[in-house]
mmCIF file of C-alpha atoms in Angstrom:
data_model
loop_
_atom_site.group_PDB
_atom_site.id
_atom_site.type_symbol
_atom_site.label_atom_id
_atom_site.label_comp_id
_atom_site.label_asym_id
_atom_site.label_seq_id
_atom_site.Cartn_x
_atom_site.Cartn_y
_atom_site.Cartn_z
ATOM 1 C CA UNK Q 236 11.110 -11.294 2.087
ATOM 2 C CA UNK Q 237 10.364 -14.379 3.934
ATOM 3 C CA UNK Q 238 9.479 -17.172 2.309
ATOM 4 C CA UNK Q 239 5.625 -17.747 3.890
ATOM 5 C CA UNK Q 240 5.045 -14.613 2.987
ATOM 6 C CA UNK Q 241 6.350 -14.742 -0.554
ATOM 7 C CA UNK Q 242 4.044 -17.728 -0.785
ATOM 8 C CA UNK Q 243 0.873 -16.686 0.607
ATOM 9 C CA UNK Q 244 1.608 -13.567 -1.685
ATOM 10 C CA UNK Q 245 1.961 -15.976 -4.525
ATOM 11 C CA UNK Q 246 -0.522 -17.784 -3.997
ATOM 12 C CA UNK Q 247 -3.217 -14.855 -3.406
ATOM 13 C CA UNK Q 248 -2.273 -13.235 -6.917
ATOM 14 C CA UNK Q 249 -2.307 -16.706 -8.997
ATOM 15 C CA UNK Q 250 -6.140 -16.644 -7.247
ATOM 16 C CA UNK Q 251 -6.780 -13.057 -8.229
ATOM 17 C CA UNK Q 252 -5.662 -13.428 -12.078
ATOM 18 C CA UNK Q 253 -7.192 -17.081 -12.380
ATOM 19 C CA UNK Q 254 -10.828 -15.833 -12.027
ATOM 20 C CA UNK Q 255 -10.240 -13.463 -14.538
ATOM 21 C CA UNK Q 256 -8.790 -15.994 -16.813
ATOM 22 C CA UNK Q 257 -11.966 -17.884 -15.602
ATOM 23 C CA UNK Q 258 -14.481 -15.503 -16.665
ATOM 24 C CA UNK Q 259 -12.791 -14.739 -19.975
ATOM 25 C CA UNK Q 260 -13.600 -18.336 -20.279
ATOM 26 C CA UNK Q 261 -17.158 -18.895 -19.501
ATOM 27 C CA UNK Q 262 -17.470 -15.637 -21.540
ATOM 28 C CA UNK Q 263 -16.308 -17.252 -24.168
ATOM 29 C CA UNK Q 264 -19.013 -20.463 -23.650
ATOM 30 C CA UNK Q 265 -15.977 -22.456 -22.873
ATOM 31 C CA UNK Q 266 -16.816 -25.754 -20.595
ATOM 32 C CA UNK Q 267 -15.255 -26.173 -17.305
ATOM 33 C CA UNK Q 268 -12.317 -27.832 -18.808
ATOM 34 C CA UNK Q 269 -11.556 -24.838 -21.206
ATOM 35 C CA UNK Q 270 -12.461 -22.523 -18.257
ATOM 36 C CA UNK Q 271 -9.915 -24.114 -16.367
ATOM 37 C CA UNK Q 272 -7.102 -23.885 -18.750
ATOM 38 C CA UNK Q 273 -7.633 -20.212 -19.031
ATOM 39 C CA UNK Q 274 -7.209 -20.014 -15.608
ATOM 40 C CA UNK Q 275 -4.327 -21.984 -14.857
ATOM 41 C CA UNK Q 276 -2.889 -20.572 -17.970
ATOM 42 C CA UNK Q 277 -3.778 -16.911 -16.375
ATOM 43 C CA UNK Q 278 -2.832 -17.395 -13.128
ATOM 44 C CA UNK Q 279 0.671 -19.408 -13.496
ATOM 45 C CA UNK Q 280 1.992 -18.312 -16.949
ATOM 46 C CA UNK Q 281 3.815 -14.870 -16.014
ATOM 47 C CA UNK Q 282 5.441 -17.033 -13.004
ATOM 48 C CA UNK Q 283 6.497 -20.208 -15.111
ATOM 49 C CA UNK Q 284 7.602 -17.855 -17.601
ATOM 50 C CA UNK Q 285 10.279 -16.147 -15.339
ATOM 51 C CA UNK Q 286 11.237 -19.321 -13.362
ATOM 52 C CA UNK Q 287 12.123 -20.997 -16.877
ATOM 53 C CA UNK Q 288 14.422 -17.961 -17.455
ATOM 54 C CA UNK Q 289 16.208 -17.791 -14.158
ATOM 55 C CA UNK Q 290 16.433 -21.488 -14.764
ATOM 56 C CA UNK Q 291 14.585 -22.608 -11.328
ATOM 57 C CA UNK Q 292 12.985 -25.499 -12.693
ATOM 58 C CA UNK Q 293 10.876 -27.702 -12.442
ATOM 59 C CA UNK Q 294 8.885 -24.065 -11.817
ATOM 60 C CA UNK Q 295 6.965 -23.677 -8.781
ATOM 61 C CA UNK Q 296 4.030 -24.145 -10.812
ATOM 62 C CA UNK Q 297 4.197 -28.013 -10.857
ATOM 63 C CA UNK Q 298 7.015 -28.632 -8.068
ATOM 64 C CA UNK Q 299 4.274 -27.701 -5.541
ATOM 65 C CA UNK Q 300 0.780 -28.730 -5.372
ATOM 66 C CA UNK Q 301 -0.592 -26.242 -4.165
ATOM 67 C CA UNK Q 302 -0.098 -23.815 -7.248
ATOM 68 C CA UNK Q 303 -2.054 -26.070 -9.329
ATOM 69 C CA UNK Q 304 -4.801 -26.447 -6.830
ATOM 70 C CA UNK Q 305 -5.683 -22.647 -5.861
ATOM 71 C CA UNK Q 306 -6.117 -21.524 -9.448
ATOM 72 C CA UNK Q 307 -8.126 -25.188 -10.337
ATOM 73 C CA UNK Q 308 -10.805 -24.537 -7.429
ATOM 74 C CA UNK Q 309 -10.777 -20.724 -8.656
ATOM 75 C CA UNK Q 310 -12.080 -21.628 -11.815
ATOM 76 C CA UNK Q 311 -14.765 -24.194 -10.101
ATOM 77 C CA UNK Q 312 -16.022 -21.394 -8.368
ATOM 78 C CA UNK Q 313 -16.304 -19.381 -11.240
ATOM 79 C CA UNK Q 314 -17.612 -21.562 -13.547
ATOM 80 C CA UNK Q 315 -20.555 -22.302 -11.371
ATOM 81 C CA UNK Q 316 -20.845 -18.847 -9.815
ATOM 82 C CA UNK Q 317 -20.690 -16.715 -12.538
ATOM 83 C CA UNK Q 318 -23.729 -14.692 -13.004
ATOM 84 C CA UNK Q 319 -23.036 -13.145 -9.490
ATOM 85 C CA UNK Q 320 -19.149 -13.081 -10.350
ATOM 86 C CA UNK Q 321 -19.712 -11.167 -13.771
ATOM 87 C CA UNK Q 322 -21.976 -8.742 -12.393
ATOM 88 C CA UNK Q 323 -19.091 -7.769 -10.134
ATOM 89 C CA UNK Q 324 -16.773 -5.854 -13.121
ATOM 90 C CA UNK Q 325 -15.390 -3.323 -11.505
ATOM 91 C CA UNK Q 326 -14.554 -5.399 -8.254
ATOM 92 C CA UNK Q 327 -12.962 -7.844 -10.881
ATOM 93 C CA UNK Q 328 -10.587 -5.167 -12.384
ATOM 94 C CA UNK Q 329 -9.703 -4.045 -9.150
ATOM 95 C CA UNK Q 330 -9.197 -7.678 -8.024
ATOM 96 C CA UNK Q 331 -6.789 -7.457 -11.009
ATOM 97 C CA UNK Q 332 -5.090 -4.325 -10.169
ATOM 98 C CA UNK Q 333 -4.736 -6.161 -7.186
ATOM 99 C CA UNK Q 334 -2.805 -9.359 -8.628
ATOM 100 C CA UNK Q 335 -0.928 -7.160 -11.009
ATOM 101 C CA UNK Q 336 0.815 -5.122 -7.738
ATOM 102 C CA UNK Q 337 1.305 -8.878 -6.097
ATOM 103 C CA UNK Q 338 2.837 -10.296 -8.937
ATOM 104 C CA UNK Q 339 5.018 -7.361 -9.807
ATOM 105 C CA UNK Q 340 6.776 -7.519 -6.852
ATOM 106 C CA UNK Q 341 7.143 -11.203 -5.867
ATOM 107 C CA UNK Q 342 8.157 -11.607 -9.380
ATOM 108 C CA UNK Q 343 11.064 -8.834 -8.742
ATOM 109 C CA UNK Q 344 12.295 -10.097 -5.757
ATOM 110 C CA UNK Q 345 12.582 -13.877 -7.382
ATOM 111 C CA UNK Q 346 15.289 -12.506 -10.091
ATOM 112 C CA UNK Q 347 16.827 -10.461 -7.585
ATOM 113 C CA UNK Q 348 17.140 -13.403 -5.368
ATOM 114 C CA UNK Q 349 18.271 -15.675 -7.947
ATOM 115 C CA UNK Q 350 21.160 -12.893 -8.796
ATOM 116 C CA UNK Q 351 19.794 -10.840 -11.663
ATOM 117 C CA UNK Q 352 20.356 -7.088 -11.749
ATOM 118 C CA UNK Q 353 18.231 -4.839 -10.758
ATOM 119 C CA UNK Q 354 16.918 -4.102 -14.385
ATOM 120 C CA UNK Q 355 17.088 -7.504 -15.125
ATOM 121 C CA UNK Q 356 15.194 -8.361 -12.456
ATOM 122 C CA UNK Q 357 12.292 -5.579 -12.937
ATOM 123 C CA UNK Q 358 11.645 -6.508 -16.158
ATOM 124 C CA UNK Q 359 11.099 -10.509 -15.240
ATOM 125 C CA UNK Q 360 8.711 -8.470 -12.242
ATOM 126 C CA UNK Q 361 7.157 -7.040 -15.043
ATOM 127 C CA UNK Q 362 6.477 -10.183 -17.158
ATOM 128 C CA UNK Q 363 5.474 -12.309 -14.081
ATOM 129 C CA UNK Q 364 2.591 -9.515 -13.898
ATOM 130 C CA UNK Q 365 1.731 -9.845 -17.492
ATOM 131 C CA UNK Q 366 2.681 -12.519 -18.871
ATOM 132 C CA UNK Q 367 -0.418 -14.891 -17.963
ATOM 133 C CA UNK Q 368 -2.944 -12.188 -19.171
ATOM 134 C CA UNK Q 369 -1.351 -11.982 -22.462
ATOM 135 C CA UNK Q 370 -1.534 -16.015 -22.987
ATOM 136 C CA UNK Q 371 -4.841 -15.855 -21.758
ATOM 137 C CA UNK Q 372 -5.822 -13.189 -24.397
ATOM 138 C CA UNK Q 373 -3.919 -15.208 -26.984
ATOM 139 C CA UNK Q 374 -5.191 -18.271 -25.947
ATOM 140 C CA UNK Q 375 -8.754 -16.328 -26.275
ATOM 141 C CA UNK Q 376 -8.524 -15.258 -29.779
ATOM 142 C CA UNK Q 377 -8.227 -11.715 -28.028
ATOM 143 C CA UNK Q 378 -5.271 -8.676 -28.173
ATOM 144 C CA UNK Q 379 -3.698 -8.669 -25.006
ATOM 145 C CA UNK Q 380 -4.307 -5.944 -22.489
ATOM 146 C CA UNK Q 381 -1.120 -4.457 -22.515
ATOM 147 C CA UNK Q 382 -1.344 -3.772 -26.492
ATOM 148 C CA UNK Q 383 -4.591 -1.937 -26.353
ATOM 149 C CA UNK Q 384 -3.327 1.157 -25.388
ATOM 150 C CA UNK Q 385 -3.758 0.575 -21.160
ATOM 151 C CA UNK Q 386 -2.108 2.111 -18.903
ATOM 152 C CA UNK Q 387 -1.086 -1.692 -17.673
ATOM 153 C CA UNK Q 388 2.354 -2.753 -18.322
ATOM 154 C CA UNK Q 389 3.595 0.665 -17.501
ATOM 155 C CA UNK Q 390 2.591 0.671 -13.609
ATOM 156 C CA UNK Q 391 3.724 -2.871 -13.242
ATOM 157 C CA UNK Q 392 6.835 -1.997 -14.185
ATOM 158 C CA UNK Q 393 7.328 0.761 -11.758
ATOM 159 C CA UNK Q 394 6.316 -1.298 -8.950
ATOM 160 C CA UNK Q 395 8.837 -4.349 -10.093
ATOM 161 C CA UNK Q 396 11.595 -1.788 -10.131
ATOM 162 C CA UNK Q 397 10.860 -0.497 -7.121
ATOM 163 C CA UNK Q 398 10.754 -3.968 -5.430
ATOM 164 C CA UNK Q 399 13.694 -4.259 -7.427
ATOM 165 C CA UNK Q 400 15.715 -1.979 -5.845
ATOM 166 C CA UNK Q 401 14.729 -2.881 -2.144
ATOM 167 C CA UNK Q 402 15.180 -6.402 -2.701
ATOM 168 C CA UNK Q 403 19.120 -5.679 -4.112
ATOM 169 C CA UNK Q 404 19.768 -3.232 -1.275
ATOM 170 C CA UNK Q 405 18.358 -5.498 1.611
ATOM 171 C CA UNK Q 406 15.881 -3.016 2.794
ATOM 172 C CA UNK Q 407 13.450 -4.112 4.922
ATOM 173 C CA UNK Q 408 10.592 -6.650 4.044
ATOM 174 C CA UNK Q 409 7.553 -3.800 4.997
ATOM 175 C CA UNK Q 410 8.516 -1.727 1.845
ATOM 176 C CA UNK Q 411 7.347 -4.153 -1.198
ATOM 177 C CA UNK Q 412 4.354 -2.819 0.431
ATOM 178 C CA UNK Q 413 5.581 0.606 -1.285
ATOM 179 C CA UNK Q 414 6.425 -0.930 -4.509
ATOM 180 C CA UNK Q 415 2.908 -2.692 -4.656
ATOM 181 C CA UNK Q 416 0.694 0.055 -3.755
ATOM 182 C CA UNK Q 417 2.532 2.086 -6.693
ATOM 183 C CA UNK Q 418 1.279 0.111 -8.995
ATOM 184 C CA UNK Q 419 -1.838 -0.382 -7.859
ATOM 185 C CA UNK Q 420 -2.560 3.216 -7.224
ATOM 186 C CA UNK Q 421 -1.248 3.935 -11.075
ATOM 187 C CA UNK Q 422 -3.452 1.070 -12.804
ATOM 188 C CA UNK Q 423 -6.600 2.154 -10.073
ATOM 189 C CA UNK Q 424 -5.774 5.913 -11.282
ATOM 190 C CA UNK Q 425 -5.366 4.834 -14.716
ATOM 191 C CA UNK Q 426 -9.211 2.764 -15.027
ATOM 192 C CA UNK Q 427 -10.714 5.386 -13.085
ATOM 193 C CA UNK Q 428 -9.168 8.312 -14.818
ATOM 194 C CA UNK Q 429 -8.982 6.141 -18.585
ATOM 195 C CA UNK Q 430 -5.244 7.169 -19.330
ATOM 196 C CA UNK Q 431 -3.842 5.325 -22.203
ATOM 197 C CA UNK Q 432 -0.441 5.490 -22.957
ATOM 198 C CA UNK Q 433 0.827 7.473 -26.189
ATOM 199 C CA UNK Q 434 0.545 6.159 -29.331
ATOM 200 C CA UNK Q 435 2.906 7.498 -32.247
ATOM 201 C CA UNK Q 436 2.166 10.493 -33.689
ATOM 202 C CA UNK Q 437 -0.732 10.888 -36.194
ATOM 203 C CA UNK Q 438 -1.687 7.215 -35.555
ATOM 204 C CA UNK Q 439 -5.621 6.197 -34.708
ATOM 205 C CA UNK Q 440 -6.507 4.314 -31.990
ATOM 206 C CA UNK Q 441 -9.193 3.034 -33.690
#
């Protein structure tokens, strides 16, 4: 994957996930400061998170400006446009969806290209997805997505292996495509549908 489009890709998820993290905020009657924490802390967590581990530091997060200025002007937007932004729900989850495929993959093909295995590598995919939703929900006084039963963690997985696997075998840049639109498909198919994944036997949900 080139690396302009590994950027703009980058940069369009950290977008997607920050005005979530932004809303969470002035849901929470934060003020703009606190709204944009939650949405730097959404959008650039799960990718600080897995440069840290694959030790490319600093992270891109704060060795390039213009990570720290997309998810900033997010949350201004937010913050002052959120009566129209809220009313839009389910275009917000399927923004989400949306960030979750991006992030997946891009997060793959990092810890493939900085020599991780394949599993290695999905699972870092998989925590660039979720990582910054699950600080945000911490951060939030909230459970985190992925432990509320959602079918969430489980597509973003798929698609990071997927990516995974191209990125090790040197297939062709146009099929992350495939390995994105897997997991958005499963988490769009999942809200739609509302399939959880299984709990232990005997246990309540509730």
């Amino acid at each position: 994957m080139s690396d302009t489009l590994l950027l703009i890709l980058d940069l369009a998820g950290i977008a997607v996930f920050a005005a979530t993290g932004a809303l969470v905020g002035v849901r929470k009657e934060l003020d703009l400061f606190g709204v944009m924490v939650l949405a730097l802390i959404t959008g650039l967590g799960g990718g600080v998170l897995r440069d840290v581990l694959i030790g490319a530091v600093p992270p891109a997060a704060l060795d390039d400006w213009r990570y720290l200025v997309v998810p900033a002007a997010t949350a201004v937007l937010v913050f002052y446009f959120h009566p129209t932004i809220g009313r839009m729900e389910k275009q917000i989850m399927v923004l989400d969806a949306i960030g979750l495929s991006l992030f997946c993959v891009t997060g793959a093909v990092k810890a493939d290209d900085a020599g991780l295995n394949i599993l290695a590598a999905s699972v870092l995919g998989l925590l660039t997805g979720v990582g910054g939703g699950m600080m945000r929900d911490v951060a939030a006084g909230r459970v985190p997505v992925i432990f509320r039963g959602e079918l969430y963690a489980t597509p973003a997985f798929a698609g990071a292996l997927i990516a995974a696997v191209i990125a090790h075998e040197n297939y062709a840049s146009a099929w992350y495509g495939l390995a994105a639109v897997v997991c958005l498909v499963w988490r769009l198919a999942a809200l739609a549908r509302g399939w959880t994944a299984p709990i232990a036997p005997g246990a309540d949900r509730g």
